[in-house]
XYZ file of C-alpha atoms in Angstrom:
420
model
C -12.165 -2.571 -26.323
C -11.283 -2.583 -22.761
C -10.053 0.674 -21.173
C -7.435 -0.157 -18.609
C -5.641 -3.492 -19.423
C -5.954 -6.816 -18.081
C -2.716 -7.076 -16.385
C -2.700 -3.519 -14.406
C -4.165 -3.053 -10.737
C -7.183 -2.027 -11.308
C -7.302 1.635 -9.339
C -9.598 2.690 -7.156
C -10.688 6.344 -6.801
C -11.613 7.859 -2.933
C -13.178 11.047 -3.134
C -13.827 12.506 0.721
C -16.901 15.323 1.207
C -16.160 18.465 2.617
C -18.728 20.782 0.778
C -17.056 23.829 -1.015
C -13.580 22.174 0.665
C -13.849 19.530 -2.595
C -12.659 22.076 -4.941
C -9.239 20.314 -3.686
C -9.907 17.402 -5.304
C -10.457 18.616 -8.599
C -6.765 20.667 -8.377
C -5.743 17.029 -7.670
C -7.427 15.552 -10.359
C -6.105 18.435 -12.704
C -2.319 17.702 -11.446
C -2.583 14.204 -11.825
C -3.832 14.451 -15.533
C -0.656 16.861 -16.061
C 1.959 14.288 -14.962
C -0.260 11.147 -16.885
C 0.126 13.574 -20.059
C 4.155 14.733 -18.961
C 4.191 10.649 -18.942
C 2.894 9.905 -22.182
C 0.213 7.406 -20.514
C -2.857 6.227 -22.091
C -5.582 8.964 -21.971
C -8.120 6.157 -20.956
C -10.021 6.710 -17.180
C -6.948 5.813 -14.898
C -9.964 4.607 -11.834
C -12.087 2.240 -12.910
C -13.935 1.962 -9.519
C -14.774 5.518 -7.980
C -16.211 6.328 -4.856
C -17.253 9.591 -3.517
C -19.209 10.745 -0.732
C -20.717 14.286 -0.065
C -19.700 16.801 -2.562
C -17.006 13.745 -3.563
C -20.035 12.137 -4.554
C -20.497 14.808 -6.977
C -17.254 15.308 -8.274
C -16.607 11.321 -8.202
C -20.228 10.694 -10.162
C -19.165 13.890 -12.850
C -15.714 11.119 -13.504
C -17.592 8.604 -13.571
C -20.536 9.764 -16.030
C -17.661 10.683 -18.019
C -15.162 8.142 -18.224
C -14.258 7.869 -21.561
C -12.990 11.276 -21.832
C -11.008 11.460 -18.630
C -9.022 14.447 -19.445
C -12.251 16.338 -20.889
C -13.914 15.228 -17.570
C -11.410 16.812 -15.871
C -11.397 20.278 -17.364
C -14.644 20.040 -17.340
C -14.538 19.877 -13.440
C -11.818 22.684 -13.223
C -13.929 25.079 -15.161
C -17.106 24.450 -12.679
C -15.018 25.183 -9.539
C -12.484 27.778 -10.951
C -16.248 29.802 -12.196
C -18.237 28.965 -8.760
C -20.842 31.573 -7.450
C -22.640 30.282 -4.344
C -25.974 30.714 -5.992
C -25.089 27.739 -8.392
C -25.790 25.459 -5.237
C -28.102 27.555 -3.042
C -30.393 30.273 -2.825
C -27.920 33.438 -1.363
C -30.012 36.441 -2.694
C -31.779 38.211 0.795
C -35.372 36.578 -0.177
C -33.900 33.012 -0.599
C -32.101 33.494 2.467
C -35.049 34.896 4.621
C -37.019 31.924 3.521
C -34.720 29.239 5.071
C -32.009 30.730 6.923
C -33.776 33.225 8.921
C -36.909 31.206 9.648
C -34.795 28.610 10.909
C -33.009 30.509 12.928
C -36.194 31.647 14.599
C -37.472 28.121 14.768
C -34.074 27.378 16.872
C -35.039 30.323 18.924
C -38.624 30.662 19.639
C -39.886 27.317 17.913
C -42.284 26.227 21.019
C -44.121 29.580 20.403
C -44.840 28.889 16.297
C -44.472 24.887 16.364
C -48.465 24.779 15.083
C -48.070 26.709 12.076
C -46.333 24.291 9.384
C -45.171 27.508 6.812
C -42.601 28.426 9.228
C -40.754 24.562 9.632
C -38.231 25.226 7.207
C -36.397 22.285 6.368
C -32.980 23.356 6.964
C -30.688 26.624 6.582
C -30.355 26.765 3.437
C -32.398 25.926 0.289
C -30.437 24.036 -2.497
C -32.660 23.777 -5.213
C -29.951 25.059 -7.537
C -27.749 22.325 -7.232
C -30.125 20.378 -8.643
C -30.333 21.743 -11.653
C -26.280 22.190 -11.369
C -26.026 18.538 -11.173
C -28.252 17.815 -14.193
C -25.846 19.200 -16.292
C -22.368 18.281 -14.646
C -23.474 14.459 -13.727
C -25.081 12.722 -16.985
C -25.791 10.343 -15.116
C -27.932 8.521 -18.141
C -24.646 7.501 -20.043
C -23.516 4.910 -16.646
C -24.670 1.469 -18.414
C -22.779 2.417 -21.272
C -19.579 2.939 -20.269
C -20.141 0.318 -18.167
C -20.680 -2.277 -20.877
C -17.988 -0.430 -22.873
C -14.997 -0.896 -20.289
C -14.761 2.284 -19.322
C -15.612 1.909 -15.801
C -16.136 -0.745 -13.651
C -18.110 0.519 -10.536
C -19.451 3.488 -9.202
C -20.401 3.738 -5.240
C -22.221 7.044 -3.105
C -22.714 7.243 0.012
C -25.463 8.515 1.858
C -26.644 8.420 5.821
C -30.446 7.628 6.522
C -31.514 9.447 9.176
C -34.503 7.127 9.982
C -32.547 3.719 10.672
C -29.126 5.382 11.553
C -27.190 3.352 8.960
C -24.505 4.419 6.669
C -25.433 3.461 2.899
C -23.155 2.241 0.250
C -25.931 3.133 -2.985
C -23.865 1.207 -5.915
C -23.570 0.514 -9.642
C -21.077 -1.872 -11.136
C -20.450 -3.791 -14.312
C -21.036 -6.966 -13.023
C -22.832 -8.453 -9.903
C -21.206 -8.194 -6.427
C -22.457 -9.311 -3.591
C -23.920 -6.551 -1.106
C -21.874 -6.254 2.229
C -23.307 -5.618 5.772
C -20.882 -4.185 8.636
C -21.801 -2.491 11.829
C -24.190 0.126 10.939
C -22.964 0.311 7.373
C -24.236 -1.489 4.594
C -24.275 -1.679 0.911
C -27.049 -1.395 -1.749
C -26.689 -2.294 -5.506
C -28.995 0.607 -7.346
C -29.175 2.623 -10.389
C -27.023 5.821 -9.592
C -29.200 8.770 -9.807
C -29.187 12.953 -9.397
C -30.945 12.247 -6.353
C -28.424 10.078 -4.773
C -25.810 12.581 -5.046
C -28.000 15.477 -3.753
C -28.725 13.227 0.000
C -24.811 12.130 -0.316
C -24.283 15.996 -0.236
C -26.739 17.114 2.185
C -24.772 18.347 5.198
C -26.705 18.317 8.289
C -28.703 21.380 9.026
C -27.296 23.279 6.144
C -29.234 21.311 3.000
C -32.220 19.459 3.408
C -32.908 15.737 3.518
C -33.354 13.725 0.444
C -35.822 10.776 0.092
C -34.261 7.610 -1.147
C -35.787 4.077 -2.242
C -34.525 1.346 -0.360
C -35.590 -2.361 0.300
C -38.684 -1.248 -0.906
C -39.666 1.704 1.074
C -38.648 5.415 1.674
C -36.157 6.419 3.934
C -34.681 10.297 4.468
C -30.856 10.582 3.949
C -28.595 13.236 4.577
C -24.708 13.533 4.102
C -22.858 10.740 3.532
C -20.089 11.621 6.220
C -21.939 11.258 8.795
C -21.357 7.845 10.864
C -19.212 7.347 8.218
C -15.973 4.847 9.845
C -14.378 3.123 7.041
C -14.205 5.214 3.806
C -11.517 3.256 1.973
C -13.554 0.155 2.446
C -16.354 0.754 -0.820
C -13.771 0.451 -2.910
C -12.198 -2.230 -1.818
C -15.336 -3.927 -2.177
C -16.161 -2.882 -5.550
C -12.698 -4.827 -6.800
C -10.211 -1.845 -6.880
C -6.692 -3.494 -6.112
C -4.683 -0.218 -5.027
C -6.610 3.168 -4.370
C -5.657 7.027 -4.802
C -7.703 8.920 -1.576
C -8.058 12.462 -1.997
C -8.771 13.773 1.261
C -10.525 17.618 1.687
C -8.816 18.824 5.179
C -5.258 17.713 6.860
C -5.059 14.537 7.523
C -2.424 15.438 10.558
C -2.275 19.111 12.293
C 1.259 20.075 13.780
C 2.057 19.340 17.344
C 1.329 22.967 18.891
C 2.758 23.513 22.429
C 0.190 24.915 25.158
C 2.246 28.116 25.529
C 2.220 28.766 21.366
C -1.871 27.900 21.175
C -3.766 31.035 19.722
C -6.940 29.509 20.840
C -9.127 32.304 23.029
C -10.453 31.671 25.884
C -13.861 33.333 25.122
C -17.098 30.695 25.296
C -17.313 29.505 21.992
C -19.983 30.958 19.430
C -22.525 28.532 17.422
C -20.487 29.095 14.445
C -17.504 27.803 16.172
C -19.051 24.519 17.638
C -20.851 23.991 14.075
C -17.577 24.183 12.406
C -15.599 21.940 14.919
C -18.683 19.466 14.307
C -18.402 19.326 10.708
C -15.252 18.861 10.359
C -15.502 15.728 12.983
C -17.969 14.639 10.430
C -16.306 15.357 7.425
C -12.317 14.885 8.201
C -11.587 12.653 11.128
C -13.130 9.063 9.962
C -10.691 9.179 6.945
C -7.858 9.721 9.089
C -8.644 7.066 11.786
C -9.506 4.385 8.253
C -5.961 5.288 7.091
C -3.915 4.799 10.104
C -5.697 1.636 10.962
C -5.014 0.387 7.610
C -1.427 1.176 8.240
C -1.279 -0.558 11.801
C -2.571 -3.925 10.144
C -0.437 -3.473 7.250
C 2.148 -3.166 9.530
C 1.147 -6.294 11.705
C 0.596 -8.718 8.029
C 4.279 -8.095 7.359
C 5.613 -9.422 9.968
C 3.569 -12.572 9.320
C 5.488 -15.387 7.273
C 3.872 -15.572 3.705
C 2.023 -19.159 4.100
C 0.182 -17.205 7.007
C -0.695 -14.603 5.059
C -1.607 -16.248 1.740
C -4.016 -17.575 4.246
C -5.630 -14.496 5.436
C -8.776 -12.963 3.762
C -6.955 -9.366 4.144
C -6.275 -8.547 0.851
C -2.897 -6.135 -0.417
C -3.802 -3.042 -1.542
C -1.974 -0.197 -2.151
C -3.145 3.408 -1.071
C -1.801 6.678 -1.817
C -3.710 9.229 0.108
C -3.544 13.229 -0.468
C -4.495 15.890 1.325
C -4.115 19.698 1.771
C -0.831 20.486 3.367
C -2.688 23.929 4.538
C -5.519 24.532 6.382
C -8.377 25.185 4.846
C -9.971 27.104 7.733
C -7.220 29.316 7.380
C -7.667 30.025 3.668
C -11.086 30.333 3.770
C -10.514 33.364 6.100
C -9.258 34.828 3.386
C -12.175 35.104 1.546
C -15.299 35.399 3.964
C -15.657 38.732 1.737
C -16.264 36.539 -1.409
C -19.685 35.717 0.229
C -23.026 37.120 -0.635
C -24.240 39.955 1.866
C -27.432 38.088 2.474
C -25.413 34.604 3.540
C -22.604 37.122 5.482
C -25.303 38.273 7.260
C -26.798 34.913 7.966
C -23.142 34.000 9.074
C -23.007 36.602 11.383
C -26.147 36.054 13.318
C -24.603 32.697 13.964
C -21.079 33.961 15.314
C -19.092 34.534 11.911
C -17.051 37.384 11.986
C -13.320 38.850 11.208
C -11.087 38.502 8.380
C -7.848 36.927 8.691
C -5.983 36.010 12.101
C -9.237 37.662 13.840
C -12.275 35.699 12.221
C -14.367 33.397 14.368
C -16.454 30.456 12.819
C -14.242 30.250 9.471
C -14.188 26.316 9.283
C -18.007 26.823 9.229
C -17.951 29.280 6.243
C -15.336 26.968 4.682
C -17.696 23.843 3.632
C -20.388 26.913 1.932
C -17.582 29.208 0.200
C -18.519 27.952 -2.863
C -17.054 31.206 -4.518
C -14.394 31.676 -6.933
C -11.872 33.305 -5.301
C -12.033 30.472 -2.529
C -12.341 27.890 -4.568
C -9.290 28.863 -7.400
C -7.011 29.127 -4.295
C -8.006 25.242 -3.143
C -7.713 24.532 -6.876
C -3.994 25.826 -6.769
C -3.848 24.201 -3.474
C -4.425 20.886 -4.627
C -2.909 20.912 -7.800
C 0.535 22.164 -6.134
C 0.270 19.370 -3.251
C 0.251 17.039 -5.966
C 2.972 18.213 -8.283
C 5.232 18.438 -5.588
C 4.373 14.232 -4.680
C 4.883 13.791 -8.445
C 7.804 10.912 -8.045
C 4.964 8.938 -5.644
C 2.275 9.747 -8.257
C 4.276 8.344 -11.222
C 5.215 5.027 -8.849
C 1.921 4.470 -8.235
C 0.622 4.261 -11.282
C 3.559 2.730 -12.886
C 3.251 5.903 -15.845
C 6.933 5.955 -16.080
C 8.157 2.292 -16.571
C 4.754 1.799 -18.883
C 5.991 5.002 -21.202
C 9.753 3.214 -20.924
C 9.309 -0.804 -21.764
C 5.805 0.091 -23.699
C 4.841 -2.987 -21.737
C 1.864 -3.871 -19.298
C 2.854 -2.732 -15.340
C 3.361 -6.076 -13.366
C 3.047 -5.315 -9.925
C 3.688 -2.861 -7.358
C 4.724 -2.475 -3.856
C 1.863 -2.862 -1.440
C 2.324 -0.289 1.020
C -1.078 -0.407 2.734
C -3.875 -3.099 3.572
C -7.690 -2.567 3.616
C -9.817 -4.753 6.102
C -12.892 -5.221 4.765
């Protein structure tokens, strides 16, 4: 038996990275399974293409492995990130730290001194061998072809940025054969979805190390999926999703500020400071370029007589994107306490400091708070965002006419257009 049926859209799921910033998503996730249930909807996976990249990979793979038990799949998801301890993803006691962390550190520092003696060429800041074994558990990943053949899920894409050719890769699974795409420095690679897959889609420069990949028959590094990463909306589209949900991981628009209300200080920024305004470059700025792109050419099609456009190879698609309306720099402020000493002090060699209004280097510490009191305040976050868009939500999955007419959904305004 099929899971979604024949006549609905079928809905595409965009999951952004952002490290511990993801817990978002699942608050998301958790509203949006409250108003499908307020609805009386079917309980049946309401995405049956998903996409995630970075720690979206993980929580999108953890859906997808899951898919015919969406609201199990969910809770299951809100109990990891409500119950987070950062040494469920890395290594945070003093000797973990003092392996990676400090020793790279002192390979930034006096590297040209020690370059000849391999033990001290740590591979990046931090050691996540625990995720591993987090992700073993969370992401069954061994149940894909099943629900695959089942109709639970259609396709599944990660992606993942190789460090030796440059290129962003689309690494994905689907039901039935689609045809790999190529774009400027992006391409797509049909494979068997794997543990290993999500770990390089995760792997946030510096921070995590590397992960070795297959691909076209040889090895290639790959590290976070964010990086060079210009057109997140488009895997899906690919992948046959005919309207998407994006859940974003940082504002996708800050306030105009004017010069004279700017808190910014004039001291020379700290490392902590320019690796935070780097990472979130990497992590939040792509998605909001790819949505207001989408909205200039959907904008530009509609002016275009229908005969014109029936004759374009733009396809309609409708996108509902959300996103924190908070900062999560700000939050995470909050809760630079929650940390463990060793990483605080690890933080604070690289310009970390404060609480509150005073801290310095917060959006850095915001993508590795993955601690509980951080992460049940994005949960909230997220979960509140969403319940307050509930009208939009129900519209855009057509929950409320379905549970009304007990008939199929027959189309939907297209608000938004994807070029591929």
């Amino acid at each position: 038996m099929q899971a979604t049926a024949p006549s609905t859209p079928r809905t595409g799921l965009i999951l952004t990275g952002g490290g511990a910033r993801a817990a978002y998503q699942v608050g998301v996730l958790k509203a949006i399974d409250r108003i499908r249930r307020d609805c009386h909807a079917p309980s049946t996976n309401p995405f049956p293409v998903i996409a995630g990249t970075s720690a979206g990979a993980i929580n999108a793979a953890s859906l997808a492995c899951n898919a015919d038990q969406f609201e199990a799949s969910v809770q299951g998801l809100v109990d990891v990130w409500s119950n987070f301890h950062a040494d469920q993803v890395y290594l945070s006691d003093s000797l973990g730290v003092v392996r990676t962390g400090a020793r790279w550190l002192t390979m930034m520092s006096i590297g040209w001194m020690v370059a000849r003696w391999r033990k001290l060429r740590p591979k990046s800041l931090l050691d996540n061998s625990p995720l591993h074994e987090l992700l073993n558990t969370l992401v069954p990943v061994h149940r894909l072809p099943d629900l695959m053949r089942d109709g639970h899920l259609h396709a599944l894409a990660v992606t993942a940025s190789s460090y030796g050719s440059g290129q962003h890769v689309t690494f994905y699974d689907a039901v039935e054969p689609i045809e790999p795409w190529t774009r400027s420095q992006r391409l797509a690679v049909p494979d068997a979805i794997t543990v290993n897959h999500l770990l390089a889609s995760a792997a946030i420069p510096f921070v995590f190390p590397a992960i070795s990949l297959p691909i076209h028959g040889r090895n290639e590094y790959f590290g976070d999926g964010s990086m060079r990463q210009s057109a997140p909306i488009s895997p899906a589209v690919h992948l046959g999703a005919e309207r998407i949900l994006v859940i974003g991981a940082g504002r996708m628009h800050e306030p105009t500020v004017s010069p004279e209300a700017r808190s910014g200080s004039d001291e020379y920024p700290n490392i902590a400071q320019i690796a935070g305004h780097a990472l979130s470059s990497i992590f939040l700025d792509a998605l909001a370029v790819d949505v207001e792109r989408l909205q200039r050419i959907n904008n530009t099609l509609s002016m275009l007589p229908p005969e014109v456009r029936a004759r374009s190879n733009l396809k309609p698609i409708e996108v509902l994107v959300i996103a924190p309306s908070q900062r999560l720099d700000d939050i995470a402020t909050r809760h630079l306490h929650s940390l463990p000493p060793a990483v605080r002090g690890l933080l604070r060699g690289v310009g970390v400091s404060g609480e509150g209004r005073a801290a310095r280097g917060a959006a850095l510490a915001s993508y590795l708070l993955f601690e509980a009191p951080y992460t049940q305040e994005l949960l909230a976050l997220g979960e509140t965002d969403t319940l307050s868009r509930r009208d939009e939500v129900v519209k855009f999955f057509g929950w409320e006419r379905r549970n009304r007419d007990r008939g199929p959904l027959t189309g939907a305004e297209f608000r938004t257009q994807e070029l591929e």
